[in-house]
mmCIF file of C-alpha atoms in Angstrom:
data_model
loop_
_atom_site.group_PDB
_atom_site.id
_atom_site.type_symbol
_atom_site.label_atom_id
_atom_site.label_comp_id
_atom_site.label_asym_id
_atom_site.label_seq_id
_atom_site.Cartn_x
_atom_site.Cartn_y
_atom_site.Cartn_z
ATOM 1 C CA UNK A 1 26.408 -6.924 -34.318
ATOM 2 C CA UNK A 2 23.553 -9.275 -33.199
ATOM 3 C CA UNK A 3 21.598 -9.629 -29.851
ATOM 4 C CA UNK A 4 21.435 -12.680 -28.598
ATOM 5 C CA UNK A 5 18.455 -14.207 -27.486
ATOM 6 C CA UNK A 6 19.567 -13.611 -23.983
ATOM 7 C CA UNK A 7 19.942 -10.136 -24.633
ATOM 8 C CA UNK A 8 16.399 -9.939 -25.969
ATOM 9 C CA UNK A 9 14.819 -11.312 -22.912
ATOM 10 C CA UNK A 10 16.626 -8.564 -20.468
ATOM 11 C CA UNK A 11 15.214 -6.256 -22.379
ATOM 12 C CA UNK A 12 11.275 -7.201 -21.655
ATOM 13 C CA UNK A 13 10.087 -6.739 -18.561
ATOM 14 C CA UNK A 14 7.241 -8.319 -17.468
ATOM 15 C CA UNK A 15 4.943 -7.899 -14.191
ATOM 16 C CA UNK A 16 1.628 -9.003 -12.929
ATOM 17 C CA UNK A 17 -0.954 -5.768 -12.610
ATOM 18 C CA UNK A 18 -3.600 -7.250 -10.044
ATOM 19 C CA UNK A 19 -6.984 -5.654 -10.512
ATOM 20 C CA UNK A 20 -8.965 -6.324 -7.300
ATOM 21 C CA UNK A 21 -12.205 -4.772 -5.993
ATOM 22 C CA UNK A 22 -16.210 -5.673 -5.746
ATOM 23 C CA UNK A 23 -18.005 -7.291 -8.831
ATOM 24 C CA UNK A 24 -19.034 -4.922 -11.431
ATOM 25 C CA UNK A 25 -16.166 -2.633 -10.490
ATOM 26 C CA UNK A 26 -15.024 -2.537 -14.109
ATOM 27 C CA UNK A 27 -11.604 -4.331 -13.469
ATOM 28 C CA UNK A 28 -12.039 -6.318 -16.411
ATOM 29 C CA UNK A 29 -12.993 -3.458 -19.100
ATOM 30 C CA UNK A 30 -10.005 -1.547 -17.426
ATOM 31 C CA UNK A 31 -7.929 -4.244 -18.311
ATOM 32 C CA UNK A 32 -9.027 -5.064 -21.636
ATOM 33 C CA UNK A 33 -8.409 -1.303 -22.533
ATOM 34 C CA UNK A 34 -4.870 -1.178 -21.291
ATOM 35 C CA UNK A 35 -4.179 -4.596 -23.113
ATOM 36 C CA UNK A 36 -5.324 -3.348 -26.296
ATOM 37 C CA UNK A 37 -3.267 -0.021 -25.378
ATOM 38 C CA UNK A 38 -0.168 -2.013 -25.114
ATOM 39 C CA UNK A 39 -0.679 -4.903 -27.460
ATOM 40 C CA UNK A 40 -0.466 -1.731 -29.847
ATOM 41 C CA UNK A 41 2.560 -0.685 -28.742
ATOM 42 C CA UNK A 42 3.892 -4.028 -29.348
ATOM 43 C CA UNK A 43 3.868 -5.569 -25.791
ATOM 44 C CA UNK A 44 3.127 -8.976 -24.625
ATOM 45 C CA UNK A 45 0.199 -8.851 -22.700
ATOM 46 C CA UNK A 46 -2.487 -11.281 -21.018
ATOM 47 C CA UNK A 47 -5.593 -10.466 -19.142
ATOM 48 C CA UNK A 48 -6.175 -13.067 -16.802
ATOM 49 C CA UNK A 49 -9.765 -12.427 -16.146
ATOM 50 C CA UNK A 50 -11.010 -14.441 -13.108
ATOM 51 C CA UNK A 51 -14.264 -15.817 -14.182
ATOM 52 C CA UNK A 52 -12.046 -17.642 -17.604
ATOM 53 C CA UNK A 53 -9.720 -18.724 -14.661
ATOM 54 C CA UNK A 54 -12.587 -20.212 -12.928
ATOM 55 C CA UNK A 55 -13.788 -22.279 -15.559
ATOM 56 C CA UNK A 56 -10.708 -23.303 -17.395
ATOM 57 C CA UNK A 57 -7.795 -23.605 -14.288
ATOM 58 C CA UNK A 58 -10.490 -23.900 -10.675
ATOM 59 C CA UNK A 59 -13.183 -25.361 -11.986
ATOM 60 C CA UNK A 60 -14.648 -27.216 -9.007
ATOM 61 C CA UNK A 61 -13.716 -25.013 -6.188
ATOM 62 C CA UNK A 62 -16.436 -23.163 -4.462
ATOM 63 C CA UNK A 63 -16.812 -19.693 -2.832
ATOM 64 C CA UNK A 64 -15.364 -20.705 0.595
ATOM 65 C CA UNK A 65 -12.783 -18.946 2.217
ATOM 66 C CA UNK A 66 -10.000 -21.742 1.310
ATOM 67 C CA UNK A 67 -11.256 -22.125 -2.307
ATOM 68 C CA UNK A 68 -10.917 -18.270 -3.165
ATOM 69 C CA UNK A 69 -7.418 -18.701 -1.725
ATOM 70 C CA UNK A 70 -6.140 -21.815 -3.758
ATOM 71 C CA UNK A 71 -8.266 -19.946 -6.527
ATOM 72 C CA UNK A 72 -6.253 -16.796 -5.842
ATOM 73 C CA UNK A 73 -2.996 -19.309 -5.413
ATOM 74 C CA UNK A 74 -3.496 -20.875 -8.640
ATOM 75 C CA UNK A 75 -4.061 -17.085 -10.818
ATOM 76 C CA UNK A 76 -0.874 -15.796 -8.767
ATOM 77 C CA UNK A 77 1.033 -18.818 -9.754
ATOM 78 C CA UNK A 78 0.398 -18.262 -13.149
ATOM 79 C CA UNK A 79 0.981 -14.505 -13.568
ATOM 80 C CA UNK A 80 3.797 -14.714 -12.031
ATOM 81 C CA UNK A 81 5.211 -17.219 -14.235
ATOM 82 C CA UNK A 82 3.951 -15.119 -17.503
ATOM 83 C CA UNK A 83 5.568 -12.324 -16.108
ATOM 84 C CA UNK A 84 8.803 -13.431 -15.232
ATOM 85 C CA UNK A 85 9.136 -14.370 -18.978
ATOM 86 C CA UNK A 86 8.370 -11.426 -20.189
ATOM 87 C CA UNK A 87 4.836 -10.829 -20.366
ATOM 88 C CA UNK A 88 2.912 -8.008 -18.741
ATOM 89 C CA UNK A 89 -0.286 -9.841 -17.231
ATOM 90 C CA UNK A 90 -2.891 -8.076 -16.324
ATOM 91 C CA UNK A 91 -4.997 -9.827 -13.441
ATOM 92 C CA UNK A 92 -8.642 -8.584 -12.732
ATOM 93 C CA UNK A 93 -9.631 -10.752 -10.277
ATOM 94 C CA UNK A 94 -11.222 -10.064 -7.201
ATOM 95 C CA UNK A 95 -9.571 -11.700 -4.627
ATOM 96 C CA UNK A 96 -11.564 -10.705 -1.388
ATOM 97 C CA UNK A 97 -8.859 -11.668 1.362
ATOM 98 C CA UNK A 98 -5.928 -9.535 2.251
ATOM 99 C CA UNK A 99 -3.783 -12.795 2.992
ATOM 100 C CA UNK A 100 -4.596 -14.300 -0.106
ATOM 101 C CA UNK A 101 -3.396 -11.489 -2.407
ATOM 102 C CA UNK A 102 -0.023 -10.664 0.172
ATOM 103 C CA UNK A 103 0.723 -14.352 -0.637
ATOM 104 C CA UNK A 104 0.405 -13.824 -4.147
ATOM 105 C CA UNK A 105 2.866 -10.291 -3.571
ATOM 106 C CA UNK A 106 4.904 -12.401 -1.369
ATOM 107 C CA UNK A 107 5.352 -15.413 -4.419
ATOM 108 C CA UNK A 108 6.310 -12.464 -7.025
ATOM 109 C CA UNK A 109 8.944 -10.730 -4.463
ATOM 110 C CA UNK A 110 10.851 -13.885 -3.725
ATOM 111 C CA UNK A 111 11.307 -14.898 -7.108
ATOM 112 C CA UNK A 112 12.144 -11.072 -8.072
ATOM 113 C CA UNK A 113 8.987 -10.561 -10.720
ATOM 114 C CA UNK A 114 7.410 -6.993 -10.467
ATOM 115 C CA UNK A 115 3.620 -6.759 -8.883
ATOM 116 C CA UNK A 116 1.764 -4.351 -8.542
ATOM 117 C CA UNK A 117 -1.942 -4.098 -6.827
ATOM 118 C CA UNK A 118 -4.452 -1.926 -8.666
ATOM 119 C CA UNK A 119 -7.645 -1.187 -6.031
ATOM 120 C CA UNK A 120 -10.696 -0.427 -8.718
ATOM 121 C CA UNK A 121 -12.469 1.625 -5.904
ATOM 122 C CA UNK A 122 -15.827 1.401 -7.276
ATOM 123 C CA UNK A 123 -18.932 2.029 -4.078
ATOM 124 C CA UNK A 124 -21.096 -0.969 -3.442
ATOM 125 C CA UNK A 125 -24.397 1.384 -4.831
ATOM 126 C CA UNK A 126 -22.424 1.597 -8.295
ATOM 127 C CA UNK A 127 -21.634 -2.106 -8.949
ATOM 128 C CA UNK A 128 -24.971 -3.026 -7.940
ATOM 129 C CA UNK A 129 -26.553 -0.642 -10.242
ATOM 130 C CA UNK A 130 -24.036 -1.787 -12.999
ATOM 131 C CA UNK A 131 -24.950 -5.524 -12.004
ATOM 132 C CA UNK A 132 -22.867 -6.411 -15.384
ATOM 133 C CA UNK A 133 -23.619 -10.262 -14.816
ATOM 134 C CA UNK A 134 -26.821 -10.056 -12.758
ATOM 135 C CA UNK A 135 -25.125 -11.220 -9.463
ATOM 136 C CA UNK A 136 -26.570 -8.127 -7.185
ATOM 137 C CA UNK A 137 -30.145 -8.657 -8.375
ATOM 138 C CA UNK A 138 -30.071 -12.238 -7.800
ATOM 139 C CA UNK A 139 -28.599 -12.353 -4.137
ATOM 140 C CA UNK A 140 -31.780 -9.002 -3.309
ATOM 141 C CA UNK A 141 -33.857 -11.945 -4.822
ATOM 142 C CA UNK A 142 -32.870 -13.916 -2.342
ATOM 143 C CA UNK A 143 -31.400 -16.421 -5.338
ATOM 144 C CA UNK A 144 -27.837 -15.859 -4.540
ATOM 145 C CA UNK A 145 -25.734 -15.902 -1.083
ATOM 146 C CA UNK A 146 -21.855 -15.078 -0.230
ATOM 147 C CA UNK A 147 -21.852 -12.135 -3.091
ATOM 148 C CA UNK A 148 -18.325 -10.417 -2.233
ATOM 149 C CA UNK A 149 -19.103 -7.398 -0.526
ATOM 150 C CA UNK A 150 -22.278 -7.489 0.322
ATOM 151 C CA UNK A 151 -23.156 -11.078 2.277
ATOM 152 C CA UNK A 152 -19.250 -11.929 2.118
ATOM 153 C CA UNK A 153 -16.840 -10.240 2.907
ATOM 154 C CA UNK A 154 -13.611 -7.908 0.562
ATOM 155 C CA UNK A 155 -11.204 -6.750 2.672
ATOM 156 C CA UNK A 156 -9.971 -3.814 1.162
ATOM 157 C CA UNK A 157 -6.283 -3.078 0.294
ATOM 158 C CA UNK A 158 -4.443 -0.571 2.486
ATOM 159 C CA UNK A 159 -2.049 0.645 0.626
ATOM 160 C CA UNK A 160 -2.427 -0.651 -3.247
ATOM 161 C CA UNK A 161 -0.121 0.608 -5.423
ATOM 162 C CA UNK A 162 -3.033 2.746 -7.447
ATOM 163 C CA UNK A 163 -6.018 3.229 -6.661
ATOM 164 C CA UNK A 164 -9.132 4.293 -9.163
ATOM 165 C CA UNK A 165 -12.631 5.265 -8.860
ATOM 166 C CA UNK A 166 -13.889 4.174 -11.757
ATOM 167 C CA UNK A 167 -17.442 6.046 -11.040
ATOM 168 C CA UNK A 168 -15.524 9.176 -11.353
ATOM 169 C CA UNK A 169 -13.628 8.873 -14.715
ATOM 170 C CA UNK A 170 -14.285 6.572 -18.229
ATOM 171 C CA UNK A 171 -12.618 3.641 -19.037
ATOM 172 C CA UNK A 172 -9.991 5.306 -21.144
ATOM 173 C CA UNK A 173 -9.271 7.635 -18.480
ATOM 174 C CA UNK A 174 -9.252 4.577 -16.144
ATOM 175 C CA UNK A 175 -6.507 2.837 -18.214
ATOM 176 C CA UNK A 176 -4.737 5.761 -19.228
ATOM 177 C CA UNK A 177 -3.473 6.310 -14.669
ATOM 178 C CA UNK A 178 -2.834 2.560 -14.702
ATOM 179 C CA UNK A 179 -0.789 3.434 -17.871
ATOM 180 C CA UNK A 180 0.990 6.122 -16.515
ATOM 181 C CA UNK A 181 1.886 3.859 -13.053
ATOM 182 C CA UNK A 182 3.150 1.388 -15.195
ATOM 183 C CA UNK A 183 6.002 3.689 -16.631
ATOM 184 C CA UNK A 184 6.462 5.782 -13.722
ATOM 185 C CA UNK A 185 7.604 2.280 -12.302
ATOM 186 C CA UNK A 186 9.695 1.313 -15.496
ATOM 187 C CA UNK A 187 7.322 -1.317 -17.106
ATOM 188 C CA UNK A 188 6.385 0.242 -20.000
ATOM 189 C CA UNK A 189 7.969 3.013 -22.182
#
């Protein structure tokens, strides 16, 4: 008997895993772990990370309110198009606004594609003292302004459908509850 190529595709399931919280939360190392997790297993994965989005996809939109949305728009757009073919993508992105990432939710549940909103929990006094790309230390210097979280503002989700505090646990462990989500929920074995 052979499976058809049709057959194949109902058998991957893809979703977009949105990693949102403050900079230096550690969305992106969480995501790189669990994509090197799965990739093992032999999933199709993409990490989506928001500052290659930036330069590659929104380069030229600013740090306004209506750029991070169309910024927010565009990632969405995308994830949910790798997802509904098959592909698990993992999105760590910080998308400050509440209406921005329900929009993105919104996109995903009318065209039937599994999401699923990851809040890295990390305290404001942790990413700053992690500072992983020197953002905190330049907007105390007075160098930087609109820093999410501190002179912007991250609204922070209600009800995600995980949510980890990463100051509390190590990567692995980190990746291994996003793991664990992802088959309680049927999207991965």
């Amino acid at each position: 008997m052979t499976t058809s190529p049709r057959t194949l595709e109902k058998q991957v399931t893809g979703a977009t895993i949105w990693l949102t919280g403050l900079p230096s939360a550690g969305k992106t190392t969480i995501a790189n772990e669990l994509a090197a997790t799965l990739r093992a297993e032999g999933r199709r994965v993409e990490v989506l990370d928001g500052d290659e989005i930036r330069e590659f996809l929104s380069a030229g939109l600013g740090f306004s309110r209506a750029d991070r949305h169309t910024n927010v728009q565009r990632i969405g757009f995308l994830a949910e198009l790798l997802a509904r073919n098959g592909v698990l993508a993992l999105v760590p992105v910080i998308a400050p606004y509440a209406d921005s990432r329900e929009a993105v939710r919104t996109r995903h549940q009318g065209a039937g594609t599994a999401y699923l909103e990851v809040h890295i929990a990390t305290p404001l006094d942790v990413c700053s003292v992690r500072d992983v790309k020197g953002l905190y230390a330049k907007q105390a210097a007075g160098e930087l302004s609109g820093l999410t979280g501190v002179d912007d503002p991250y609204e922070v989700p209600e009800s995600p459908d995980l949510r980890i505090e990463s100051q509390h646990q190590t990567v692995q462990e980190s990746a291994t509850a996003l793991r664990a989500l992802l088959t309680e929920r049927g999207l991965a074995a």
